[in-house]
PDB file of C-alpha atoms in Angstrom:
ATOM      1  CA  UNK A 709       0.000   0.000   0.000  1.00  0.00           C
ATOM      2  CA  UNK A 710       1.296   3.392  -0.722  1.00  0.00           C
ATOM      3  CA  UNK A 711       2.701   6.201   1.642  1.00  0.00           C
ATOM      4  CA  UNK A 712      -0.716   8.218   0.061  1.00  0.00           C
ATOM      5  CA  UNK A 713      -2.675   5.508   1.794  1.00  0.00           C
ATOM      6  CA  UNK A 714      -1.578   5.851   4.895  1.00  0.00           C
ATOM      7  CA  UNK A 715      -2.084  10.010   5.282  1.00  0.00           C
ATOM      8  CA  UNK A 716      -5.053  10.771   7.060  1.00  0.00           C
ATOM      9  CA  UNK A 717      -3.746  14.176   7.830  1.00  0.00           C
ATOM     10  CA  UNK A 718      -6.082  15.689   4.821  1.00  0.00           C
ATOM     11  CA  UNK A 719      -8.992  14.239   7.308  1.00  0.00           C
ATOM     12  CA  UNK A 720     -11.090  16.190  10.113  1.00  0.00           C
ATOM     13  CA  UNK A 721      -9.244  15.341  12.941  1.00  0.00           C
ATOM     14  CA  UNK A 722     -12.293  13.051  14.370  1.00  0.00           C
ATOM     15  CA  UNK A 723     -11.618  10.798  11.307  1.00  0.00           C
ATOM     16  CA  UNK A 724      -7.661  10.396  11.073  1.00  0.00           C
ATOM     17  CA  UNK A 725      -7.411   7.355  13.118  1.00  0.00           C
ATOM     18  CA  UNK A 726      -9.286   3.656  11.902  1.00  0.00           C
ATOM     19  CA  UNK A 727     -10.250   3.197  15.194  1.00  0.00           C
ATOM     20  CA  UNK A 728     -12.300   6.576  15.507  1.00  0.00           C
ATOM     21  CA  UNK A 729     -14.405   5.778  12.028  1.00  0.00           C
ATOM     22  CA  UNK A 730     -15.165   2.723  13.330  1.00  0.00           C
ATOM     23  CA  UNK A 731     -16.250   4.134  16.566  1.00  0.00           C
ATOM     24  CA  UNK A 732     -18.453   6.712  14.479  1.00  0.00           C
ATOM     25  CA  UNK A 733     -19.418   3.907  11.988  1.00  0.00           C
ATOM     26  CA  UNK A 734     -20.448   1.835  14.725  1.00  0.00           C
ATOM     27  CA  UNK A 735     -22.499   5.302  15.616  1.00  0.00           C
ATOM     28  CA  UNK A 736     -24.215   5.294  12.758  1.00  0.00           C
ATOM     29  CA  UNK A 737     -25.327   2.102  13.278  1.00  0.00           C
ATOM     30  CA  UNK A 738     -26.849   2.663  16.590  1.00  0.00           C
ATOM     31  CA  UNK A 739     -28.699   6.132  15.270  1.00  0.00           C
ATOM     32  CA  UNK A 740     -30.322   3.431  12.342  1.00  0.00           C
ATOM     33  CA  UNK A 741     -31.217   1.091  15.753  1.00  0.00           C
ATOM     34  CA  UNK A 742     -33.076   4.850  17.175  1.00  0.00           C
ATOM     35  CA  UNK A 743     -34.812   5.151  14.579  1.00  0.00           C
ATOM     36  CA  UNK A 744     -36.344   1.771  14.941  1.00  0.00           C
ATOM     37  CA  UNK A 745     -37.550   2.936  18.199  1.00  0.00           C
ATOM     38  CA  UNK A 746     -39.477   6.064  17.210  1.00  0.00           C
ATOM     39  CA  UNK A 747     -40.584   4.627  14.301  1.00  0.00           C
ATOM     40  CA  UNK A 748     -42.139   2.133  16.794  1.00  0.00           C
ATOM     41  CA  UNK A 749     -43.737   4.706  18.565  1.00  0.00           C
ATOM     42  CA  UNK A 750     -44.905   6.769  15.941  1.00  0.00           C
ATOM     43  CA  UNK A 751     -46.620   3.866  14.160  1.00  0.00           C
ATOM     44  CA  UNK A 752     -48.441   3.239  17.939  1.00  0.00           C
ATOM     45  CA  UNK A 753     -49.085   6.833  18.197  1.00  0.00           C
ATOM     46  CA  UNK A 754     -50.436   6.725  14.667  1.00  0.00           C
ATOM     47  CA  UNK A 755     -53.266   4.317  15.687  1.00  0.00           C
ATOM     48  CA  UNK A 756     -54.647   5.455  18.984  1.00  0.00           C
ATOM     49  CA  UNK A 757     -54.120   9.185  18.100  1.00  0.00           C
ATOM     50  CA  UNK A 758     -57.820   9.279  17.619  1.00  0.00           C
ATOM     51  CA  UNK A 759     -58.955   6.971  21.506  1.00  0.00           C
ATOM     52  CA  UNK A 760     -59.762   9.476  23.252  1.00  0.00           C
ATOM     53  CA  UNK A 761     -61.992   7.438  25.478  1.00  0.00           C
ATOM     54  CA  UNK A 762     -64.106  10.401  26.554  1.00  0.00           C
ATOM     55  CA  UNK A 763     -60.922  12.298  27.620  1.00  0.00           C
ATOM     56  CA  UNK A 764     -59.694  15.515  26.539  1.00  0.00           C
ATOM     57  CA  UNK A 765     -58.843  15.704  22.675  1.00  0.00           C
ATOM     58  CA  UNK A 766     -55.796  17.399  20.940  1.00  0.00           C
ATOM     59  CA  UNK A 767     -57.110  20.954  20.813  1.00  0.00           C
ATOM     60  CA  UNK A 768     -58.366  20.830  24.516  1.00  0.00           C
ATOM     61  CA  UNK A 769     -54.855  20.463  25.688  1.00  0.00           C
ATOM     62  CA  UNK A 770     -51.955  21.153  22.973  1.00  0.00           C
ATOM     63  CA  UNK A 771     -50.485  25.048  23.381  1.00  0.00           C
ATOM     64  CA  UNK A 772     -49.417  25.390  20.497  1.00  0.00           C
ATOM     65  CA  UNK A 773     -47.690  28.949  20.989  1.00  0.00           C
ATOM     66  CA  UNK A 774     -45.306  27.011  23.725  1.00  0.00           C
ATOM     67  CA  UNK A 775     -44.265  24.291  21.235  1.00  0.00           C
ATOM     68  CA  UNK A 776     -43.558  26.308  18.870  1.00  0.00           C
ATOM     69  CA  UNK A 777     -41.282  28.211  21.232  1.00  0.00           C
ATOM     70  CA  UNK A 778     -39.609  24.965  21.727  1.00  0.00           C
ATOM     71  CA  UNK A 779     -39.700  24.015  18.398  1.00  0.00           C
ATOM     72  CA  UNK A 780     -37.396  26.904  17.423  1.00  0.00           C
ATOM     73  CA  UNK A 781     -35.454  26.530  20.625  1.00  0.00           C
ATOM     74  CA  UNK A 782     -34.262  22.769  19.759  1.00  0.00           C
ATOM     75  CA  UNK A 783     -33.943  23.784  16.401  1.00  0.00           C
ATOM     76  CA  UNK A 784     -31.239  26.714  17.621  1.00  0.00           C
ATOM     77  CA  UNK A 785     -29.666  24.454  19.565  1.00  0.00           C
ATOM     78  CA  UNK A 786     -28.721  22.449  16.441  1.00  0.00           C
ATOM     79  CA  UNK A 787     -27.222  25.488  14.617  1.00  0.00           C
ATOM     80  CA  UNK A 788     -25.349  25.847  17.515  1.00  0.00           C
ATOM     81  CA  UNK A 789     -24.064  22.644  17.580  1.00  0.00           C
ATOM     82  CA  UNK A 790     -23.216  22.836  14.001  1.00  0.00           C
ATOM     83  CA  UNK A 791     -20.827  25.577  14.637  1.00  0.00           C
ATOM     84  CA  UNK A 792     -19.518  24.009  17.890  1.00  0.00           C
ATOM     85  CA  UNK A 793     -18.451  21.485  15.382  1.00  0.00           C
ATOM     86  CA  UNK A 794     -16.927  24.072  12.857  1.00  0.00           C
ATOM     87  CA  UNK A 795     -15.259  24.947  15.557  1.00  0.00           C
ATOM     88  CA  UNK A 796     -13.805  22.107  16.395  1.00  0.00           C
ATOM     89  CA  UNK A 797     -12.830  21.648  12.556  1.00  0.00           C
ATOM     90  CA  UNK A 798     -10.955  24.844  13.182  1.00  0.00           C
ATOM     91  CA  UNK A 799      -8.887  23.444  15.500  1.00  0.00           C
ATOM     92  CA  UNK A 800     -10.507  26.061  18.367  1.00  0.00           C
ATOM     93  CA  UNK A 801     -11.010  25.054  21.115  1.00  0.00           C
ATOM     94  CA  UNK A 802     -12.429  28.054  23.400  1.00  0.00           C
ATOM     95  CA  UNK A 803     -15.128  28.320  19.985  1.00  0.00           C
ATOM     96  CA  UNK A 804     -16.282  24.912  20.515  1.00  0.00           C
ATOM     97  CA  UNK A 805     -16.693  24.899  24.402  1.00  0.00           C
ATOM     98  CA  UNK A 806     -18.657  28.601  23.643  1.00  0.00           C
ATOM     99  CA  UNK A 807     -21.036  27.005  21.327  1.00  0.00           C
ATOM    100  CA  UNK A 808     -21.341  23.448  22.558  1.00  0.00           C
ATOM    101  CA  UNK A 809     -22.295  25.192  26.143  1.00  0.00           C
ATOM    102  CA  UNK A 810     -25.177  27.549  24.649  1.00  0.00           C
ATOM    103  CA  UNK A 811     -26.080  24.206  22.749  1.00  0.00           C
ATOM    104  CA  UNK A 812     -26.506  22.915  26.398  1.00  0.00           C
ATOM    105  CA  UNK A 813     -28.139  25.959  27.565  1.00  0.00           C
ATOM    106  CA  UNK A 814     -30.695  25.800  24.592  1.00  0.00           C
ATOM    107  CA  UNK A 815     -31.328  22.208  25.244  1.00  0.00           C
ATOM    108  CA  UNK A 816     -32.377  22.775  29.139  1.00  0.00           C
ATOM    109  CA  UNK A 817     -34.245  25.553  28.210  1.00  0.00           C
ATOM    110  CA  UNK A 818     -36.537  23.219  25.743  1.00  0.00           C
ATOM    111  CA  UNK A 819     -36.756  20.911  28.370  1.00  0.00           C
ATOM    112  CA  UNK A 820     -37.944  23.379  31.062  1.00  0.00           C
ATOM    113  CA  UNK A 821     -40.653  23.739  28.608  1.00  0.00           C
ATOM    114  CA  UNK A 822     -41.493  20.350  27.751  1.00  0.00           C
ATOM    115  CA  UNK A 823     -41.694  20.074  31.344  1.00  0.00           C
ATOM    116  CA  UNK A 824     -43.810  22.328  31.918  1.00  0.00           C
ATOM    117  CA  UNK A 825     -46.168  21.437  29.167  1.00  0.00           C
ATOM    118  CA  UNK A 826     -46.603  18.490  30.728  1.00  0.00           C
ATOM    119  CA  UNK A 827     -47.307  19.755  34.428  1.00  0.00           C
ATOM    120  CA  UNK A 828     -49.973  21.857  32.178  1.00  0.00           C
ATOM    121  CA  UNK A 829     -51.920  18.547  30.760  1.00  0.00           C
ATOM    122  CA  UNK A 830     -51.935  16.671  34.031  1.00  0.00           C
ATOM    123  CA  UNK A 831     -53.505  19.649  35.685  1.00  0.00           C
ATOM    124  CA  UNK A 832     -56.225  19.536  32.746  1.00  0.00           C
ATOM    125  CA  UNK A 833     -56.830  16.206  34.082  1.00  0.00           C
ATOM    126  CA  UNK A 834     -54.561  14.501  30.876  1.00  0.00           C
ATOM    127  CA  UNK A 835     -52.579  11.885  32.239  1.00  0.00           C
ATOM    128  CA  UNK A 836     -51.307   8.555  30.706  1.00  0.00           C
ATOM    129  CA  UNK A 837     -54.280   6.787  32.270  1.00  0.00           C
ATOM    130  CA  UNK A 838     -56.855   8.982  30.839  1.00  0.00           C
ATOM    131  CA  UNK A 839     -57.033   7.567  27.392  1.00  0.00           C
ATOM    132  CA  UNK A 840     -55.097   5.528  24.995  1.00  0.00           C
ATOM    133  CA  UNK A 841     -54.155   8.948  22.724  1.00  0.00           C
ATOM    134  CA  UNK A 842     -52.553  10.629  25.951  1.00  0.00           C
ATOM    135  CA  UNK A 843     -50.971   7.124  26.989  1.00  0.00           C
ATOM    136  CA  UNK A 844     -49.122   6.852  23.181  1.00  0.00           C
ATOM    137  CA  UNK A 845     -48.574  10.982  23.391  1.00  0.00           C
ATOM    138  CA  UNK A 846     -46.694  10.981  26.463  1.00  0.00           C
ATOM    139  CA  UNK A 847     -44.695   7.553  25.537  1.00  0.00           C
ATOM    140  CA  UNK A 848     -43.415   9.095  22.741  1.00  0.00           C
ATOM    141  CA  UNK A 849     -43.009  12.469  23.565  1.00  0.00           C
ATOM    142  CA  UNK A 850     -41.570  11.122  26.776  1.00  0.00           C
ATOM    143  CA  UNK A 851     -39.462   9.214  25.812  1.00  0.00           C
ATOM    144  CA  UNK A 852     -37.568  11.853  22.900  1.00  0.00           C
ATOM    145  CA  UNK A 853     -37.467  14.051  25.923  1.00  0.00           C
ATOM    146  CA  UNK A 854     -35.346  11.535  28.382  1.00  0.00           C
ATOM    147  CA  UNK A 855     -32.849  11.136  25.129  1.00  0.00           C
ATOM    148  CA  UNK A 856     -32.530  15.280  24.883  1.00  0.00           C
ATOM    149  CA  UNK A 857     -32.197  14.904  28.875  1.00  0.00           C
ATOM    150  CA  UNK A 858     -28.938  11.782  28.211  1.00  0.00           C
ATOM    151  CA  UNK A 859     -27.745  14.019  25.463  1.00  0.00           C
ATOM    152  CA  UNK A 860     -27.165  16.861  28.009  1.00  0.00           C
ATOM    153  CA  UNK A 861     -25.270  15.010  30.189  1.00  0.00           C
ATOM    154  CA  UNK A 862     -23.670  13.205  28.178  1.00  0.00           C
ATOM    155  CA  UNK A 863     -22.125  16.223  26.715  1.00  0.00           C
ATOM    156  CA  UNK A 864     -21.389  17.378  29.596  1.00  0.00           C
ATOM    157  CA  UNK A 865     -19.379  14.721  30.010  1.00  0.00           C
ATOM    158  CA  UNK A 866     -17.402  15.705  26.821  1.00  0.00           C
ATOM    159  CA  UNK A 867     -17.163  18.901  27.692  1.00  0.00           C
ATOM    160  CA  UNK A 868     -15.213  18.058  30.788  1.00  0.00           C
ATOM    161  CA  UNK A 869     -13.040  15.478  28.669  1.00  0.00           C
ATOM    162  CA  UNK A 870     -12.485  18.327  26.658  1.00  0.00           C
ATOM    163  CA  UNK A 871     -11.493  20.999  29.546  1.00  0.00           C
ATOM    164  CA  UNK A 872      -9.311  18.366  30.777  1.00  0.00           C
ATOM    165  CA  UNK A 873      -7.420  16.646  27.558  1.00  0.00           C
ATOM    166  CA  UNK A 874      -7.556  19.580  25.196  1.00  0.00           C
ATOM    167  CA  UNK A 875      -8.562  18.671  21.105  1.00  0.00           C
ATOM    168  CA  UNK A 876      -7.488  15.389  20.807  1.00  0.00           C
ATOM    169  CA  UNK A 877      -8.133  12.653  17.922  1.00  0.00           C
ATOM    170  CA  UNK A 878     -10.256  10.693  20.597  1.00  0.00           C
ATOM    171  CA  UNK A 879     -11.923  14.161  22.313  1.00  0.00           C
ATOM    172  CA  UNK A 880     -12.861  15.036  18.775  1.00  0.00           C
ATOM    173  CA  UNK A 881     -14.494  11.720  17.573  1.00  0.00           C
ATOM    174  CA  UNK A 882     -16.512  11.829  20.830  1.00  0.00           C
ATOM    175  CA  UNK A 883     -17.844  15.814  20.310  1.00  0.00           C
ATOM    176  CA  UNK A 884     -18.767  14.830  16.764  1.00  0.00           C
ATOM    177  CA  UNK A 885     -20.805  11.666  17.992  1.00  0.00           C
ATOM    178  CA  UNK A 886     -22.751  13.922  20.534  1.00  0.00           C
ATOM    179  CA  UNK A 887     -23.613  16.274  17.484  1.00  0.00           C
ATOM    180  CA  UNK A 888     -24.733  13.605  15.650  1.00  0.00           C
ATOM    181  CA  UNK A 889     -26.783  12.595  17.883  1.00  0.00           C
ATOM    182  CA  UNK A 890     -27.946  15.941  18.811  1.00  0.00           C
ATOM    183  CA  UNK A 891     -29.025  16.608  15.295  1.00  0.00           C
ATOM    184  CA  UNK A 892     -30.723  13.167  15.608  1.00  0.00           C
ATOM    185  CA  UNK A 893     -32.871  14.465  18.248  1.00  0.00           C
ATOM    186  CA  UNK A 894     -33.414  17.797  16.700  1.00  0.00           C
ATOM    187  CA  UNK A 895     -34.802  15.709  13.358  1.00  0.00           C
ATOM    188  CA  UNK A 896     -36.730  13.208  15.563  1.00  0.00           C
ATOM    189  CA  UNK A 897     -38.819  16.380  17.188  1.00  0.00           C
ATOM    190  CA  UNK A 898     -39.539  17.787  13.986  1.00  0.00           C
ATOM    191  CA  UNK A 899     -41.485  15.027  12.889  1.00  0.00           C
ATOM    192  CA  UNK A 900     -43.402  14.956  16.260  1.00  0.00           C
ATOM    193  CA  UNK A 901     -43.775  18.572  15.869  1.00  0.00           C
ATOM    194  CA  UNK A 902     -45.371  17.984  12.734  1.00  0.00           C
ATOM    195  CA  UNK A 903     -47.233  14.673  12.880  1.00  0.00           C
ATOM    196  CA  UNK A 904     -48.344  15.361  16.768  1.00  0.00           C
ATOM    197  CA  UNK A 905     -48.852  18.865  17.120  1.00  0.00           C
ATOM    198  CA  UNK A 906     -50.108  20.348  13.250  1.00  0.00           C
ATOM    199  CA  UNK A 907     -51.325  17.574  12.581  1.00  0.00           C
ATOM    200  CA  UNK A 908     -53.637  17.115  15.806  1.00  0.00           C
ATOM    201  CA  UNK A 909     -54.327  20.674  15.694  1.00  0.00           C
ATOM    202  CA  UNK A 910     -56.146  20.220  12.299  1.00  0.00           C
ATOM    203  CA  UNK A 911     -57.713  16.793  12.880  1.00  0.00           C
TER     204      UNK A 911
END
């Protein structure tokens, strides 16, 4: 094999090293595993959207004004991480602790929300056991919330690797995993925004 073959140094740092595109490889495959799971609960959402078992219905509950707040929230939050991650590529790292930290920021602050939203429903009297819409509603909307909640600490966890080790092949590979799956998450509540929220709202 030729000297050509072996120079990585061409490549963003997280992929110069086999070991760290396997490691994002084997990422990949996980994210594919993710989406087996939402799909999952989408398809159960999709049938007992409409059991509402004498319970309250979409439009008695849904505010839409606050999801759409969090809508664009999540959705700056994966800007963010974009350029935490452009950053990175730069080879800066005060740029990419800035950004991956107002990432963070942006991602509590959707959760606060979410949250909230839900202390909002059960005080309508919309709980899980109410009907089987609000049981397949909160599962899934749940359950993308408690990934956004591992996301933040798992970064947080990187961030400290990061304070600690400086940009490293192996610090890299693992910020660029957490933005993948941060942008995973962002895609993930775009299709609930759509297919739970608009969609209720005009059933």
């Amino acid at each position: 094999m030729s000297a050509k073959a072996y120079d990585n140094s061409a490549l963003p740092l997280e992929y110069q090293s086999e070991q760290n595109r396997m490691n994002i490889l084997g990422f990949w495959i996980f994210l594919g595993a993710e989406i087996v799971l939402f799909a999952t609960l989408f398809g159960v959402y999709g049938v007992l959207y409409e059991r509402y078992a004498g319970g309250p219905t979409h439009q008695d509950i849904i505010m839409i004004r606050e999801v759409m707040i969090q809508t664009v929230i999540l959705l700056t939050s994966s800007f963010t991480c974009g350029v935490a991650i452009h950053e990175m590529r730069r080879g800066s790292l005060k740029g990419l602790l800035t950004w991956l930290v107002i990432t963070l920021l942006l991602g509590a602050g959707f959760l606060y929300m979410e949250i909230s939203e839900f202390i909002h429903y059960v005080h309508l009297g919309a709980t899980m056991q109410t009907s089987a819409f609000l049981s397949s509603f909160f599962v899934l909307l749940g359950t993308h919330g408690l990934h956004v909640t591992f996301g933040i600490f798992w970064a947080i966890m990187v961030i400290i690797q990061l304070l600690q080790r400086g940009l490293t092949p192996v610090t890299a590979r693992k910020t660029f995993i957490i933005g993948l799956y941060w942008h995973f998450l962002d895609v993930v509540w775009i299709f609930i925004f759509t297919f739970v929220y608009l969609k209720g709202m005009v059933s």
